[in-house]
mmCIF file of C-alpha atoms in Angstrom:
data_model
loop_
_atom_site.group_PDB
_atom_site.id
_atom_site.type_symbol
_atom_site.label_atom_id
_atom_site.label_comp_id
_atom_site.label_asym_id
_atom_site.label_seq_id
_atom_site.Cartn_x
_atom_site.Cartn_y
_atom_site.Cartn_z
ATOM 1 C CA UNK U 20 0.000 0.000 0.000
ATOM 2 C CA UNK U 21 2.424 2.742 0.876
ATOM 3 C CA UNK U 22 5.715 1.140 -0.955
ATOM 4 C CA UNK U 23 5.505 4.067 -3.551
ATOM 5 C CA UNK U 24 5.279 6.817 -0.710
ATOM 6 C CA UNK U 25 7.746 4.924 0.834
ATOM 7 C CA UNK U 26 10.675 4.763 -2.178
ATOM 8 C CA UNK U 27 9.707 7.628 -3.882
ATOM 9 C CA UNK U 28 8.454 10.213 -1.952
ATOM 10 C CA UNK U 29 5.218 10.123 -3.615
ATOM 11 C CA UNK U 30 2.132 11.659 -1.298
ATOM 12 C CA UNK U 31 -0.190 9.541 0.049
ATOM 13 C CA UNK U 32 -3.810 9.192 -1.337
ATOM 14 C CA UNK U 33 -6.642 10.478 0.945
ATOM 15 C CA UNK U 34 -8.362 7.236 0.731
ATOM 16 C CA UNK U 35 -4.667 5.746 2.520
ATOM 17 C CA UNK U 36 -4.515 8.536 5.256
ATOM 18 C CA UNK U 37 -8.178 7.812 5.821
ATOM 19 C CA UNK U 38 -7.169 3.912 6.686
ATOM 20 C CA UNK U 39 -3.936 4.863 8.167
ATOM 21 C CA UNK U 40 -5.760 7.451 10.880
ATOM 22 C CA UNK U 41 -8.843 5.066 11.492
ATOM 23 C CA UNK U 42 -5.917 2.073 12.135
ATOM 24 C CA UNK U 43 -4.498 4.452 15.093
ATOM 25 C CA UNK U 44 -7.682 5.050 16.105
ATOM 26 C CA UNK U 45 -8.361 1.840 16.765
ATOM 27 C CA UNK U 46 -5.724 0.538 18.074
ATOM 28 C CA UNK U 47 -5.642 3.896 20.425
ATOM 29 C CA UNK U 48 -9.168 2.957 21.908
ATOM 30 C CA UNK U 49 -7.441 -0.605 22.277
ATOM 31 C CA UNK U 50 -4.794 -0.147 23.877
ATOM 32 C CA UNK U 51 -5.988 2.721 26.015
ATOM 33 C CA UNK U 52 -3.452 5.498 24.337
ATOM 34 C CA UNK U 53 -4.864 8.878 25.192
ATOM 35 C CA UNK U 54 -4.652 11.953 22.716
ATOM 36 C CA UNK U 55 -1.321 12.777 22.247
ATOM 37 C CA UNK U 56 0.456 9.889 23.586
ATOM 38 C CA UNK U 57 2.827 7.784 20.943
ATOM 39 C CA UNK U 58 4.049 4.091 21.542
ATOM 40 C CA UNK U 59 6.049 3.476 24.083
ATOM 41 C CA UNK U 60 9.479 1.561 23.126
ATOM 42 C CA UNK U 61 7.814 -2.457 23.588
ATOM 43 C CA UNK U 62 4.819 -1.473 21.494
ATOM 44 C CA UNK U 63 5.164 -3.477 18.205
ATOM 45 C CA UNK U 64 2.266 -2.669 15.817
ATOM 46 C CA UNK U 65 0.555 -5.388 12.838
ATOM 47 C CA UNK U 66 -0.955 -2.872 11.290
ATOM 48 C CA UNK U 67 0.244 0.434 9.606
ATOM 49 C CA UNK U 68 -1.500 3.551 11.289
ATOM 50 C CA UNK U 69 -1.081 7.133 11.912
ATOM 51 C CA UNK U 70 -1.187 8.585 15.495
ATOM 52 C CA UNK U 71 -1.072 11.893 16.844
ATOM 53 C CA UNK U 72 1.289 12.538 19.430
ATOM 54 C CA UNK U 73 2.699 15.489 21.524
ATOM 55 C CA UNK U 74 5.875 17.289 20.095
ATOM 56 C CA UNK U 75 7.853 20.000 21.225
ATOM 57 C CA UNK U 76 7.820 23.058 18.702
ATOM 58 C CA UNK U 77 9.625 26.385 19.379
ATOM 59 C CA UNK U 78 9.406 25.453 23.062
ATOM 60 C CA UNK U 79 5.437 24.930 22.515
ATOM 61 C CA UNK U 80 3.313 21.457 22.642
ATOM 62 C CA UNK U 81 2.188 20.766 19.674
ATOM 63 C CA UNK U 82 -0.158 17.590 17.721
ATOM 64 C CA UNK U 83 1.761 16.062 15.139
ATOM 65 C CA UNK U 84 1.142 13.326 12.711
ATOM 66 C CA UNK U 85 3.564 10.232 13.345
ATOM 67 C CA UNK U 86 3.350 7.454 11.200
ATOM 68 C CA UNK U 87 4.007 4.462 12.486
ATOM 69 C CA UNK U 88 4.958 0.805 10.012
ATOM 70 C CA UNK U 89 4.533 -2.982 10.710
ATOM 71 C CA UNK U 90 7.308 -4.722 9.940
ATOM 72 C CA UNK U 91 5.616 -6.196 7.243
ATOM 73 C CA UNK U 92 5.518 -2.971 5.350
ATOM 74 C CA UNK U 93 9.014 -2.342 6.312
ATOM 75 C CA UNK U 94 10.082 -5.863 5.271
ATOM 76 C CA UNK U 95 7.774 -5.296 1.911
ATOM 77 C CA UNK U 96 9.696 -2.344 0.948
ATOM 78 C CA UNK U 97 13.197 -3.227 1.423
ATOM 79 C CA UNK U 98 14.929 -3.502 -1.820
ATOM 80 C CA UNK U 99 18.130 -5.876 -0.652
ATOM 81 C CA UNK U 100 20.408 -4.866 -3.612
ATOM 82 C CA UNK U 101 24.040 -3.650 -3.710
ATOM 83 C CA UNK U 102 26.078 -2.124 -6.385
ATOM 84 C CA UNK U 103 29.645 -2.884 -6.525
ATOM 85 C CA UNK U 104 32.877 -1.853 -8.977
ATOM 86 C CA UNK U 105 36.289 -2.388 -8.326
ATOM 87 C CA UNK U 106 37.261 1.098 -9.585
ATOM 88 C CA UNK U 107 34.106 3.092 -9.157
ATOM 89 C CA UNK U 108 30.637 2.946 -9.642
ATOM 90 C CA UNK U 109 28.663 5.707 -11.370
ATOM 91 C CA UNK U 110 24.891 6.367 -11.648
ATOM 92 C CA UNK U 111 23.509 9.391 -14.279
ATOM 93 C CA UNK U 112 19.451 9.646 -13.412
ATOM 94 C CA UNK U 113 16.529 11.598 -13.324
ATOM 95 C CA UNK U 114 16.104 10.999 -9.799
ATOM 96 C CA UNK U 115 17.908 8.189 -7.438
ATOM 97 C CA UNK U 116 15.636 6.343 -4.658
ATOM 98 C CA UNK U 117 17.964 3.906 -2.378
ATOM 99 C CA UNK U 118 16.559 1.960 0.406
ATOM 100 C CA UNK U 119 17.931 -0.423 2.705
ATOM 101 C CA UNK U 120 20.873 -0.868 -0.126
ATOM 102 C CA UNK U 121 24.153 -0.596 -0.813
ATOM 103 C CA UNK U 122 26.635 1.030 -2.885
ATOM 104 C CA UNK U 123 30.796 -0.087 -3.222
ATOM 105 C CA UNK U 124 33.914 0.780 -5.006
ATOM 106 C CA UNK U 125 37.638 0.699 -4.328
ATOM 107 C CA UNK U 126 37.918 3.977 -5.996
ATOM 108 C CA UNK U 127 35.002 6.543 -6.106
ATOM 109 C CA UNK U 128 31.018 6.652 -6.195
ATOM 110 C CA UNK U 129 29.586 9.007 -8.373
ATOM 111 C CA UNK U 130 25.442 9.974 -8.509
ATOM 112 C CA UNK U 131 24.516 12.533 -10.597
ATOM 113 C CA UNK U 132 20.383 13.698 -10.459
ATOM 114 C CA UNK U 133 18.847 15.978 -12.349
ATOM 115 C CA UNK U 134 16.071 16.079 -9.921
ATOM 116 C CA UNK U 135 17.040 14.145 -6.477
ATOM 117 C CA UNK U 136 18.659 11.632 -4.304
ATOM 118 C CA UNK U 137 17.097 9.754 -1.906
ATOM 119 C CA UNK U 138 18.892 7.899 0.409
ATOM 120 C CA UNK U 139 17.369 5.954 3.258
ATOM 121 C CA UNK U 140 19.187 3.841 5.609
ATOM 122 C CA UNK U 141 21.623 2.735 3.021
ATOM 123 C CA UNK U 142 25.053 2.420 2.432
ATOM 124 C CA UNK U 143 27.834 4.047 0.577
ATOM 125 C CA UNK U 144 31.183 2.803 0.932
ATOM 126 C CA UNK U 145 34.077 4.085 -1.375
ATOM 127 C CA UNK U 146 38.404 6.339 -1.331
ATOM 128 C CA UNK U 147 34.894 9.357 -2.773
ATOM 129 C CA UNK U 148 31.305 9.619 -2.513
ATOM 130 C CA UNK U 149 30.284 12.335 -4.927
ATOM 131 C CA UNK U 150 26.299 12.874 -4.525
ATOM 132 C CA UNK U 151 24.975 15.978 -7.227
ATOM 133 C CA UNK U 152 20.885 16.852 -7.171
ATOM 134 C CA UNK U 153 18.648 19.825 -7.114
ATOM 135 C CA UNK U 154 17.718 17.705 -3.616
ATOM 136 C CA UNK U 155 19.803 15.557 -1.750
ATOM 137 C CA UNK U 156 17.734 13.732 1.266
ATOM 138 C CA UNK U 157 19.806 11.366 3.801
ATOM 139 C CA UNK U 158 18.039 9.769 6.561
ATOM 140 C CA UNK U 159 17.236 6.551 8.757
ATOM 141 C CA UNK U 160 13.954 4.662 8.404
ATOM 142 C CA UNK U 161 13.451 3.348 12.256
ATOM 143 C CA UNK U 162 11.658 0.207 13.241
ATOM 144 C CA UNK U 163 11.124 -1.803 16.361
ATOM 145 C CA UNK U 164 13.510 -4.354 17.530
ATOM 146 C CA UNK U 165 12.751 -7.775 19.006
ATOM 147 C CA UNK U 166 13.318 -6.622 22.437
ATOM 148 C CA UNK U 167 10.678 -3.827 21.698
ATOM 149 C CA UNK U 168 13.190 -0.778 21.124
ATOM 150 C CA UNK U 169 13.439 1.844 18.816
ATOM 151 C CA UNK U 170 16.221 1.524 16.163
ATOM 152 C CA UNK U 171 17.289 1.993 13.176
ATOM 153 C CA UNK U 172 16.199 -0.486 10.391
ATOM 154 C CA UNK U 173 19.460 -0.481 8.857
ATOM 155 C CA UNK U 174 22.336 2.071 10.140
ATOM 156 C CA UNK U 175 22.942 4.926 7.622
ATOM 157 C CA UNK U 176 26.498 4.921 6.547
ATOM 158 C CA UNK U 177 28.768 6.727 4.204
ATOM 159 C CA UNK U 178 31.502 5.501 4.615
ATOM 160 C CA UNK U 179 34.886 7.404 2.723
ATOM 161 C CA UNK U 180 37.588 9.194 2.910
ATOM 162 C CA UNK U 181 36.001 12.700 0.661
ATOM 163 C CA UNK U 182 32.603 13.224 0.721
ATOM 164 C CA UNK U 183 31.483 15.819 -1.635
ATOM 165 C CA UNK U 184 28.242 16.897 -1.862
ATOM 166 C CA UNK U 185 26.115 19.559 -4.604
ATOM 167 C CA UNK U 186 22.993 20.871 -4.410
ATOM 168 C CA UNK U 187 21.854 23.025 -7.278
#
């Protein structure tokens, strides 16, 4: 269902935020969550859902969306591939979605976007990472462990000795 928002950025239709908020909903009035209140760490969910939940703003309390994913839809949407070259690896694109993957070279890593780059919890491992986009996004999808704690899916790394970095 949400493997396109996921990889791509793409926004959600309202029919999918409609499911999403009435799966917190229930599972709010299940488990007793009041308004406000987000999952503590041992709360593993089945079902995808969106809850609201108390965040500081500009030292104010404010409602925000959180969404929060199964590990089904997390396991669903991992794309377990890796690109490897002994001397360097380079990728020429319209945009560049990575995530959960992997990118390796001896030498140097070159990804050139017209539009962007989207890394999430992947890896990049080369001497040079050179990353060029209008928008360059880096982040860490997080996911519940077995013992019930926050973490991250899959440890954003770039690893290298230059990174080098252009945003239009």
């Amino acid at each position: 269902m949400y493997a396109n928002a996921l990889q791509s950025n793409t926004k959600l239709s309202e029919e999918e935020i409609k499911k999403l908020l009435e799966n917190g909903a229930k599972y709010a009035n299940e488990n007793d969550l009041n308004l406000g209140q987000g999952l503590a760490k041992n709360q593993a969910v089945d079902q995808d859902m969106i809850l609201y939940v108390t965040i500081k703003q500009n030292g104010k309390n404010i409602m925000a969306p959180m969404l929060y994913l199964s590990k089904e839809t997390i396991g669903n949407n991992e794309i377990k591939s890796n690109l490897t070259g002994k001397t360097g690896v380079d990728i020429n694109t319209q945009s560049f979605n990575s995530l959960l993957g992997g990118i390796a070279s001896e030498g140097q890593i070159n990804i050139n976007a017209g539009n962007e780059i989207n890394l999430q919890s992947s890896n990049l491992n080369a001497q040079n990472i050179n990353l060029s986009a209008n928008n360059v996004n880096i982040d860490t999808v997080l996911g519940i462990d077995e013992k019930g704690s926050y973490n991250s899916i899959k440890k954003e790394r770039l690893k290298q000795i230059m990174l080098l970095i252009l945003i239009r």
